[in-house]
Each structure stands twice: as structure tokens, then as C-alpha cells.
Amino acid sequence: MPPPARKAYALRLDPALFAAIERLAAADLRSVNGEMECLLREALARRGVKLEPAEPRPRGRPPKEEDDDAA
């Protein structure tokens, strides 16, 4: 089952802002993209915008497909 589609969006940021987000992401053991999503969700929550919780993304390697003909 493929993961739910995610919206891709090109974003231009000031280099200093990106560096600050990159440091936060490293401290939280997240990717920069994951940190930005978290920051946006927190900002929306502070403004009273209600979102459905994010669906957890599958972690780890996908299971190997069994080949019946290989045996």
C-alpha cells in the first residue's frame, strides 16, 4: 500500500532562517522538511486552526516480496 500523497511545494527562504530551522531539526532528530511541517502545525494550532493529526508514515524497510518461482 503506497503512503498517502504529499504536496510538493518550492519554498524560497532567507539563508539565515533556513540555517536556524536546520539547527532545530538536528536537535530534534528530524529532517528539515519534518521540522518545517512541525513548526507550521504548531503555528496553526496557536492561531486556532484545527487539523486532523498527521498519518504516521511507515518506518524502516519495506517487506521483501516473496518470489514463488525462485524456489
N, CA, C and O atoms as a CHARMM CRD file, in Angstrom:
* protein
*
  284
    1    1 MET  N      0.85100  -1.17600   0.00000 PROA 1      0.00000
    2    1 MET  CA     0.00000   0.00000   0.00000 PROA 1      0.00000
    3    1 MET  C      0.89700   1.23900   0.00000 PROA 1      0.00000
    4    1 MET  O      1.70900   1.40900   0.90900 PROA 1      0.00000
    5    2 PRO  N      0.76100   2.11300  -1.01300 PROA 2      0.00000
    6    2 PRO  CA     1.62100   3.29500  -1.07100 PROA 2      0.00000
    7    2 PRO  C      1.24100   4.29900   0.01200 PROA 2      0.00000
    8    2 PRO  O      0.07800   4.37000   0.40800 PROA 2      0.00000
    9    3 PRO  N      2.20700   5.07100   0.49000 PROA 3      0.00000
   10    3 PRO  CA     1.89300   6.08300   1.50700 PROA 3      0.00000
   11    3 PRO  C      0.99600   7.15800   0.90300 PROA 3      0.00000
   12    3 PRO  O      0.97000   7.32900  -0.31600 PROA 3      0.00000
   13    4 PRO  N      0.26100   7.88500   1.74400 PROA 4      0.00000
   14    4 PRO  CA    -0.60900   8.92700   1.22100 PROA 4      0.00000
   15    4 PRO  C      0.20800   9.99100   0.48300 PROA 4      0.00000
   16    4 PRO  O      1.35300  10.27000   0.83700 PROA 4      0.00000
   17    5 ALA  N     -0.40000  10.57300  -0.54300 PROA 5      0.00000
   18    5 ALA  CA     0.29600  11.58300  -1.34100 PROA 5      0.00000
   19    5 ALA  C      0.62400  12.80300  -0.48700 PROA 5      0.00000
   20    5 ALA  O     -0.14900  13.18300   0.39200 PROA 5      0.00000
   21    6 ARG  N      1.75900  13.40200  -0.75100 PROA 6      0.00000
   22    6 ARG  CA     2.17800  14.61200  -0.04800 PROA 6      0.00000
   23    6 ARG  C      2.32100  15.71200  -1.07600 PROA 6      0.00000
   24    6 ARG  O      2.75800  15.46100  -2.19900 PROA 6      0.00000
   25    7 LYS  N      1.96400  16.90600  -0.71300 PROA 7      0.00000
   26    7 LYS  CA     2.02600  18.04300  -1.62000 PROA 7      0.00000
   27    7 LYS  C      3.44400  18.58500  -1.65500 PROA 7      0.00000
   28    7 LYS  O      4.01500  18.91400  -0.61600 PROA 7      0.00000
   29    8 ALA  N      4.01200  18.67800  -2.84800 PROA 8      0.00000
   30    8 ALA  CA     5.34300  19.26200  -3.02600 PROA 8      0.00000
   31    8 ALA  C      5.18000  20.74800  -3.32100 PROA 8      0.00000
   32    8 ALA  O      4.28400  21.15000  -4.06500 PROA 8      0.00000
   33    9 TYR  N      6.05300  21.55800  -2.73300 PROA 9      0.00000
   34    9 TYR  CA     5.94900  22.99700  -2.88500 PROA 9      0.00000
   35    9 TYR  C      7.34500  23.60200  -2.79900 PROA 9      0.00000
   36    9 TYR  O      8.07000  23.37000  -1.83200 PROA 9      0.00000
   37   10 ALA  N      7.71800  24.37600  -3.81100 PROA 10     0.00000
   38   10 ALA  CA     9.02400  25.04700  -3.78800 PROA 10     0.00000
   39   10 ALA  C      8.93400  26.25300  -2.85300 PROA 10     0.00000
   40   10 ALA  O      7.99600  27.04500  -2.93700 PROA 10     0.00000
   41   11 LEU  N      9.90200  26.38000  -1.97600 PROA 11     0.00000
   42   11 LEU  CA     9.88400  27.45200  -0.97800 PROA 11     0.00000
   43   11 LEU  C     11.23000  28.16100  -0.95900 PROA 11     0.00000
   44   11 LEU  O     12.27200  27.52000  -0.82100 PROA 11     0.00000
   45   12 ARG  N     11.20900  29.45600  -1.09500 PROA 12     0.00000
   46   12 ARG  CA    12.43700  30.24700  -1.03000 PROA 12     0.00000
   47   12 ARG  C     12.53300  30.87200   0.35700 PROA 12     0.00000
   48   12 ARG  O     11.60500  31.54000   0.81200 PROA 12     0.00000
   49   13 LEU  N     13.66100  30.65000   1.02300 PROA 13     0.00000
   50   13 LEU  CA    13.86300  31.15700   2.37700 PROA 13     0.00000
   51   13 LEU  C     15.16000  31.94200   2.46100 PROA 13     0.00000
   52   13 LEU  O     16.10100  31.71200   1.70200 PROA 13     0.00000
   53   14 ASP  N     15.18300  32.86100   3.38800 PROA 14     0.00000
   54   14 ASP  CA    16.41000  33.55500   3.72400 PROA 14     0.00000
   55   14 ASP  C     17.39700  32.52000   4.26000 PROA 14     0.00000
   56   14 ASP  O     17.00800  31.66300   5.05500 PROA 14     0.00000
   57   15 PRO  N     18.66000  32.57800   3.84500 PROA 15     0.00000
   58   15 PRO  CA    19.63400  31.57600   4.31200 PROA 15     0.00000
   59   15 PRO  C     19.75700  31.49200   5.83400 PROA 15     0.00000
   60   15 PRO  O     19.94900  30.40400   6.37700 PROA 15     0.00000
   61   16 ALA  N     19.64900  32.61900   6.52200 PROA 16     0.00000
   62   16 ALA  CA    19.75500  32.59700   7.98400 PROA 16     0.00000
   63   16 ALA  C     18.56000  31.86700   8.60300 PROA 16     0.00000
   64   16 ALA  O     18.72100  31.13900   9.58200 PROA 16     0.00000
   65   17 LEU  N     17.36400  32.05600   8.03700 PROA 17     0.00000
   66   17 LEU  CA    16.18500  31.36100   8.53300 PROA 17     0.00000
   67   17 LEU  C     16.31800  29.85500   8.30000 PROA 17     0.00000
   68   17 LEU  O     15.99500  29.05300   9.17600 PROA 17     0.00000
   69   18 PHE  N     16.79500  29.47900   7.11500 PROA 18     0.00000
   70   18 PHE  CA    16.98200  28.05700   6.82300 PROA 18     0.00000
   71   18 PHE  C     18.00400  27.44400   7.78000 PROA 18     0.00000
   72   18 PHE  O     17.80600  26.33000   8.26600 PROA 18     0.00000
   73   19 ALA  N     19.09000  28.15900   8.05200 PROA 19     0.00000
   74   19 ALA  CA    20.11900  27.64400   8.96800 PROA 19     0.00000
   75   19 ALA  C     19.55100  27.43000  10.36700 PROA 19     0.00000
   76   19 ALA  O     19.88300  26.44700  11.03000 PROA 19     0.00000
   77   20 ALA  N     18.69500  28.34900  10.81500 PROA 20     0.00000
   78   20 ALA  CA    18.08500  28.20400  12.14000 PROA 20     0.00000
   79   20 ALA  C     17.16700  26.98300  12.18500 PROA 20     0.00000
   80   20 ALA  O     17.16700  26.23800  13.16500 PROA 20     0.00000
   81   21 ILE  N     16.38400  26.78000  11.12300 PROA 21     0.00000
   82   21 ILE  CA    15.49400  25.61700  11.05700 PROA 21     0.00000
   83   21 ILE  C     16.31400  24.33200  10.98700 PROA 21     0.00000
   84   21 ILE  O     15.95400  23.31900  11.58600 PROA 21     0.00000
   85   22 GLU  N     17.41100  24.38700  10.25500 PROA 22     0.00000
   86   22 GLU  CA    18.29300  23.21800  10.14600 PROA 22     0.00000
   87   22 GLU  C     18.86600  22.84000  11.51000 PROA 22     0.00000
   88   22 GLU  O     18.97300  21.65500  11.82500 PROA 22     0.00000
   89   23 ARG  N     19.23500  23.83300  12.32400 PROA 23     0.00000
   90   23 ARG  CA    19.75400  23.55300  13.68000 PROA 23     0.00000
   91   23 ARG  C     18.66300  22.94700  14.55500 PROA 23     0.00000
   92   23 ARG  O     18.91400  21.99300  15.29200 PROA 23     0.00000
   93   24 LEU  N     17.44800  23.50200  14.47500 PROA 24     0.00000
   94   24 LEU  CA    16.33500  22.93800  15.25000 PROA 24     0.00000
   95   24 LEU  C     16.06200  21.49200  14.84500 PROA 24     0.00000
   96   24 LEU  O     15.84800  20.62800  15.69500 PROA 24     0.00000
   97   25 ALA  N     16.07200  21.24200  13.54400 PROA 25     0.00000
   98   25 ALA  CA    15.81700  19.88800  13.04700 PROA 25     0.00000
   99   25 ALA  C     16.86300  18.91100  13.57500 PROA 25     0.00000
  100   25 ALA  O     16.52600  17.80500  13.99900 PROA 25     0.00000
  101   26 ALA  N     18.10900  19.31200  13.55100 PROA 26     0.00000
  102   26 ALA  CA    19.17400  18.43800  14.04800 PROA 26     0.00000
  103   26 ALA  C     18.99200  18.15500  15.53900 PROA 26     0.00000
  104   26 ALA  O     19.20000  17.03000  15.99200 PROA 26     0.00000
  105   27 ALA  N     18.60600  19.17400  16.29300 PROA 27     0.00000
  106   27 ALA  CA    18.40700  18.99000  17.73400 PROA 27     0.00000
  107   27 ALA  C     17.22800  18.06400  18.02800 PROA 27     0.00000
  108   27 ALA  O     17.23200  17.34600  19.02800 PROA 27     0.00000
  109   28 ASP  N     16.21800  18.08500  17.15200 PROA 28     0.00000
  110   28 ASP  CA    15.02800  17.24900  17.33600 PROA 28     0.00000
  111   28 ASP  C     15.11200  15.92300  16.59200 PROA 28     0.00000
  112   28 ASP  O     14.15000  15.15400  16.57800 PROA 28     0.00000
  113   29 LEU  N     16.25900  15.65300  15.97400 PROA 29     0.00000
  114   29 LEU  CA    16.46900  14.43600  15.18400 PROA 29     0.00000
  115   29 LEU  C     15.40700  14.28800  14.08700 PROA 29     0.00000
  116   29 LEU  O     14.84200  13.21200  13.88800 PROA 29     0.00000
  117   30 ARG  N     15.15300  15.39600  13.38200 PROA 30     0.00000
  118   30 ARG  CA    14.19400  15.41500  12.27800 PROA 30     0.00000
  119   30 ARG  C     14.89200  15.91500  11.03100 PROA 30     0.00000
  120   30 ARG  O     15.97900  16.49000  11.09300 PROA 30     0.00000
  121   31 SER  N     14.24700  15.68600   9.89200 PROA 31     0.00000
  122   31 SER  CA    14.71000  16.30900   8.65400 PROA 31     0.00000
  123   31 SER  C     14.26600  17.77100   8.68300 PROA 31     0.00000
  124   31 SER  O     13.39900  18.14800   9.47200 PROA 31     0.00000
  125   32 VAL  N     14.86100  18.58500   7.82300 PROA 32     0.00000
  126   32 VAL  CA    14.45000  19.98800   7.73400 PROA 32     0.00000
  127   32 VAL  C     12.98200  20.05000   7.32300 PROA 32     0.00000
  128   32 VAL  O     12.21800  20.85300   7.85800 PROA 32     0.00000
  129   33 ASN  N     12.59000  19.20800   6.37900 PROA 33     0.00000
  130   33 ASN  CA    11.19900  19.18700   5.93700 PROA 33     0.00000
  131   33 ASN  C     10.26700  18.83000   7.09400 PROA 33     0.00000
  132   33 ASN  O      9.23100  19.47100   7.27400 PROA 33     0.00000
  133   34 GLY  N     10.62400  17.81900   7.87300 PROA 34     0.00000
  134   34 GLY  CA     9.81300  17.42000   9.01500 PROA 34     0.00000
  135   34 GLY  C      9.72200  18.51300  10.06200 PROA 34     0.00000
  136   34 GLY  O      8.67000  18.71600  10.66800 PROA 34     0.00000
  137   35 GLU  N     10.82600  19.21700  10.27600 PROA 35     0.00000
  138   35 GLU  CA    10.83800  20.31700  11.24800 PROA 35     0.00000
  139   35 GLU  C      9.94000  21.45200  10.77300 PROA 35     0.00000
  140   35 GLU  O      9.20300  22.03100  11.57000 PROA 35     0.00000
  141   36 MET  N      9.99500  21.77400   9.48700 PROA 36     0.00000
  142   36 MET  CA     9.13800  22.84300   8.95700 PROA 36     0.00000
  143   36 MET  C      7.66700  22.47500   9.10200 PROA 36     0.00000
  144   36 MET  O      6.84500  23.31500   9.46700 PROA 36     0.00000
  145   37 GLU  N      7.34000  21.22400   8.81800 PROA 37     0.00000
  146   37 GLU  CA     5.95500  20.79100   8.95600 PROA 37     0.00000
  147   37 GLU  C      5.51400  20.89600  10.41100 PROA 37     0.00000
  148   37 GLU  O      4.39400  21.32800  10.68600 PROA 37     0.00000
  149   38 CYS  N      6.36400  20.51200  11.32900 PROA 38     0.00000
  150   38 CYS  CA     6.04800  20.59300  12.75300 PROA 38     0.00000
  151   38 CYS  C      5.84700  22.05400  13.17800 PROA 38     0.00000
  152   38 CYS  O      4.89400  22.36800  13.89100 PROA 38     0.00000
  153   39 LEU  N      6.73700  22.93700  12.74500 PROA 39     0.00000
  154   39 LEU  CA     6.61900  24.35200  13.08300 PROA 39     0.00000
  155   39 LEU  C      5.33700  24.95700  12.51600 PROA 39     0.00000
  156   39 LEU  O      4.67300  25.74900  13.18400 PROA 39     0.00000
  157   40 LEU  N      4.99100  24.58400  11.28800 PROA 40     0.00000
  158   40 LEU  CA     3.75900  25.09500  10.69200 PROA 40     0.00000
  159   40 LEU  C      2.52900  24.59800  11.44400 PROA 40     0.00000
  160   40 LEU  O      1.58900  25.36100  11.66700 PROA 40     0.00000
  161   41 ARG  N      2.53000  23.33300  11.83300 PROA 41     0.00000
  162   41 ARG  CA     1.39800  22.79600  12.59500 PROA 41     0.00000
  163   41 ARG  C      1.25800  23.50700  13.94300 PROA 41     0.00000
  164   41 ARG  O      0.14500  23.81800  14.36800 PROA 41     0.00000
  165   42 GLU  N      2.39300  23.76800  14.62200 PROA 42     0.00000
  166   42 GLU  CA     2.35300  24.48200  15.90200 PROA 42     0.00000
  167   42 GLU  C      1.82400  25.90500  15.71800 PROA 42     0.00000
  168   42 GLU  O      1.02200  26.37800  16.52400 PROA 42     0.00000
  169   43 ALA  N      2.26600  26.58100  14.66700 PROA 43     0.00000
  170   43 ALA  CA     1.81400  27.94900  14.41500 PROA 43     0.00000
  171   43 ALA  C      0.31800  27.97900  14.11500 PROA 43     0.00000
  172   43 ALA  O     -0.39200  28.85900  14.60200 PROA 43     0.00000
  173   44 LEU  N     -0.16500  27.03200  13.32300 PROA 44     0.00000
  174   44 LEU  CA    -1.59500  26.97800  13.02200 PROA 44     0.00000
  175   44 LEU  C     -2.40800  26.68500  14.27800 PROA 44     0.00000
  176   44 LEU  O     -3.47800  27.26300  14.46800 PROA 44     0.00000
  177   45 ALA  N     -1.91800  25.79700  15.13400 PROA 45     0.00000
  178   45 ALA  CA    -2.61900  25.47100  16.37300 PROA 45     0.00000
  179   45 ALA  C     -2.72600  26.70800  17.27500 PROA 45     0.00000
  180   45 ALA  O     -3.76100  26.93900  17.90000 PROA 45     0.00000
  181   46 ARG  N     -1.65700  27.49200  17.33700 PROA 46     0.00000
  182   46 ARG  CA    -1.69100  28.72100  18.14700 PROA 46     0.00000
  183   46 ARG  C     -2.72500  29.70800  17.61700 PROA 46     0.00000
  184   46 ARG  O     -3.28300  30.49400  18.38300 PROA 46     0.00000
  185   47 ARG  N     -2.98500  29.67100  16.31100 PROA 47     0.00000
  186   47 ARG  CA    -3.97600  30.56800  15.71200 PROA 47     0.00000
  187   47 ARG  C     -5.38100  29.97400  15.73200 PROA 47     0.00000
  188   47 ARG  O     -6.32500  30.59000  15.23700 PROA 47     0.00000
  189   48 GLY  N     -5.51800  28.79900  16.29500 PROA 48     0.00000
  190   48 GLY  CA    -6.82700  28.18700  16.42600 PROA 48     0.00000
  191   48 GLY  C     -7.28100  27.39200  15.21400 PROA 48     0.00000
  192   48 GLY  O     -8.45900  27.05100  15.10800 PROA 48     0.00000
  193   49 VAL  N     -6.36600  27.09000  14.29800 PROA 49     0.00000
  194   49 VAL  CA    -6.71200  26.29400  13.11900 PROA 49     0.00000
  195   49 VAL  C     -6.60000  24.82900  13.50200 PROA 49     0.00000
  196   49 VAL  O     -5.54500  24.36900  13.93900 PROA 49     0.00000
  197   50 LYS  N     -7.69500  24.10000  13.33500 PROA 50     0.00000
  198   50 LYS  CA    -7.70200  22.68900  13.71200 PROA 50     0.00000
  199   50 LYS  C     -7.40300  21.83200  12.48800 PROA 50     0.00000
  200   50 LYS  O     -8.01900  21.99200  11.43500 PROA 50     0.00000
  201   51 LEU  N     -6.46400  20.93600  12.64300 PROA 51     0.00000
  202   51 LEU  CA    -6.09800  19.99400  11.59600 PROA 51     0.00000
  203   51 LEU  C     -6.27600  18.58100  12.12400 PROA 51     0.00000
  204   51 LEU  O     -6.18200  18.33000  13.32500 PROA 51     0.00000
  205   52 GLU  N     -6.53400  17.67400  11.20900 PROA 52     0.00000
  206   52 GLU  CA    -6.53200  16.27200  11.60300 PROA 52     0.00000
  207   52 GLU  C     -5.08900  15.87600  11.88600 PROA 52     0.00000
  208   52 GLU  O     -4.17700  16.38500  11.23500 PROA 52     0.00000
  209   53 PRO  N     -4.86200  14.98200  12.84100 PROA 53     0.00000
  210   53 PRO  CA    -3.48800  14.54700  13.10400 PROA 53     0.00000
  211   53 PRO  C     -2.86800  13.95100  11.84600 PROA 53     0.00000
  212   53 PRO  O     -3.54700  13.31200  11.04300 PROA 53     0.00000
  213   54 ALA  N     -1.58200  14.17000  11.69300 PROA 54     0.00000
  214   54 ALA  CA    -0.87200  13.61900  10.54100 PROA 54     0.00000
  215   54 ALA  C     -0.86300  12.10200  10.62600 PROA 54     0.00000
  216   54 ALA  O     -0.69700  11.53200  11.70400 PROA 54     0.00000
  217   55 GLU  N     -1.04200  11.45000   9.47300 PROA 55     0.00000
  218   55 GLU  CA    -0.97400   9.99200   9.45400 PROA 55     0.00000
  219   55 GLU  C      0.47000   9.57300   9.66400 PROA 55     0.00000
  220   55 GLU  O      1.36900  10.12600   9.02900 PROA 55     0.00000
  221   56 PRO  N      0.71200   8.60800  10.54100 PROA 56     0.00000
  222   56 PRO  CA     2.09300   8.16100  10.73000 PROA 56     0.00000
  223   56 PRO  C      2.62000   7.52800   9.45200 PROA 56     0.00000
  224   56 PRO  O      1.93100   6.75100   8.79100 PROA 56     0.00000
  225   57 ARG  N      3.84300   7.87500   9.12500 PROA 57     0.00000
  226   57 ARG  CA     4.45400   7.31700   7.92400 PROA 57     0.00000
  227   57 ARG  C      5.15500   6.02500   8.29000 PROA 57     0.00000
  228   57 ARG  O      5.72400   5.91500   9.37600 PROA 57     0.00000
  229   58 PRO  N      5.12300   5.03900   7.39500 PROA 58     0.00000
  230   58 PRO  CA     5.79100   3.76600   7.70700 PROA 58     0.00000
  231   58 PRO  C      7.28900   3.97400   7.87800 PROA 58     0.00000
  232   58 PRO  O      7.91300   4.73600   7.14000 PROA 58     0.00000
  233   59 ARG  N      7.84500   3.29600   8.84700 PROA 59     0.00000
  234   59 ARG  CA     9.27300   3.42600   9.12800 PROA 59     0.00000
  235   59 ARG  C      9.97500   2.12900   8.78100 PROA 59     0.00000
  236   59 ARG  O      9.35900   1.06400   8.76800 PROA 59     0.00000
  237   60 GLY  N     11.24900   2.21900   8.50400 PROA 60     0.00000
  238   60 GLY  CA    12.03600   1.03000   8.21500 PROA 60     0.00000
  239   60 GLY  C     11.92000   0.60800   6.76300 PROA 60     0.00000
  240   60 GLY  O     11.31400   1.29600   5.94100 PROA 60     0.00000
  241   61 ARG  N     12.50100  -0.51100   6.47300 PROA 61     0.00000
  242   61 ARG  CA    12.49700  -1.02200   5.10400 PROA 61     0.00000
  243   61 ARG  C     11.16000  -1.65900   4.78500 PROA 61     0.00000
  244   61 ARG  O     10.51700  -2.24100   5.65900 PROA 61     0.00000
  245   62 PRO  N     10.74000  -1.54900   3.52800 PROA 62     0.00000
  246   62 PRO  CA     9.51400  -2.26400   3.15100 PROA 62     0.00000
  247   62 PRO  C      9.76900  -3.76900   3.15100 PROA 62     0.00000
  248   62 PRO  O     10.89900  -4.20300   2.92700 PROA 62     0.00000
  249   63 PRO  N      8.73900  -4.56200   3.39700 PROA 63     0.00000
  250   63 PRO  CA     8.94300  -6.01600   3.40500 PROA 63     0.00000
  251   63 PRO  C      9.34900  -6.51900   2.02400 PROA 63     0.00000
  252   63 PRO  O      8.91500  -5.99700   0.99700 PROA 63     0.00000
  253   64 LYS  N     10.18800  -7.53900   2.02900 PROA 64     0.00000
  254   64 LYS  CA    10.61600  -8.12800   0.76300 PROA 64     0.00000
  255   64 LYS  C      9.45300  -8.87700   0.14800 PROA 64     0.00000
  256   64 LYS  O      8.65900  -9.51100   0.84400 PROA 64     0.00000
  257   65 GLU  N      9.36700  -8.79300  -1.17400 PROA 65     0.00000
  258   65 GLU  CA     8.33300  -9.54000  -1.86700 PROA 65     0.00000
  259   65 GLU  C      8.79600 -10.97600  -2.03600 PROA 65     0.00000
  260   65 GLU  O      9.93400 -11.22700  -2.43200 PROA 65     0.00000
  261   66 GLU  N      7.91400 -11.91400  -1.73500 PROA 66     0.00000
  262   66 GLU  CA     8.23500 -13.33400  -1.87100 PROA 66     0.00000
  263   66 GLU  C      8.10800 -13.72600  -3.33500 PROA 66     0.00000
  264   66 GLU  O      7.12300 -13.39100  -3.99300 PROA 66     0.00000
  265   67 ASP  N      9.10400 -14.43200  -3.83500 PROA 67     0.00000
  266   67 ASP  CA     9.08800 -14.92600  -5.21500 PROA 67     0.00000
  267   67 ASP  C      8.81600 -16.41600  -5.17200 PROA 67     0.00000
  268   67 ASP  O      9.68100 -17.19000  -4.76400 PROA 67     0.00000
  269   68 ASP  N      7.61500 -16.83500  -5.59000 PROA 68     0.00000
  270   68 ASP  CA     7.26100 -18.25900  -5.57100 PROA 68     0.00000
  271   68 ASP  C      8.05300 -19.04400  -6.61500 PROA 68     0.00000
  272   68 ASP  O      8.31700 -20.23000  -6.41500 PROA 68     0.00000
  273   69 ASP  N      8.43500 -18.41300  -7.71700 PROA 69     0.00000
  274   69 ASP  CA     9.15700 -19.10300  -8.78100 PROA 69     0.00000
  275   69 ASP  C     10.64100 -19.28600  -8.46000 PROA 69     0.00000
  276   69 ASP  O     11.30700 -20.09600  -9.10500 PROA 69     0.00000
  277   70 ALA  N     11.16600 -18.56200  -7.49100 PROA 70     0.00000
  278   70 ALA  CA    12.60300 -18.61000  -7.18300 PROA 70     0.00000
  279   70 ALA  C     12.99600 -19.88500  -6.44700 PROA 70     0.00000
  280   70 ALA  O     14.17900 -20.22300  -6.41400 PROA 70     0.00000
  281   71 ALA  N     12.04700 -20.60000  -5.85900 PROA 71     0.00000
  282   71 ALA  CA    12.37100 -21.76000  -5.04300 PROA 71     0.00000
  283   71 ALA  C     12.73900 -22.96100  -5.83300 PROA 71     0.00000
  284   71 ALA  O     13.03500 -24.01000  -5.26100 PROA 71     0.00000
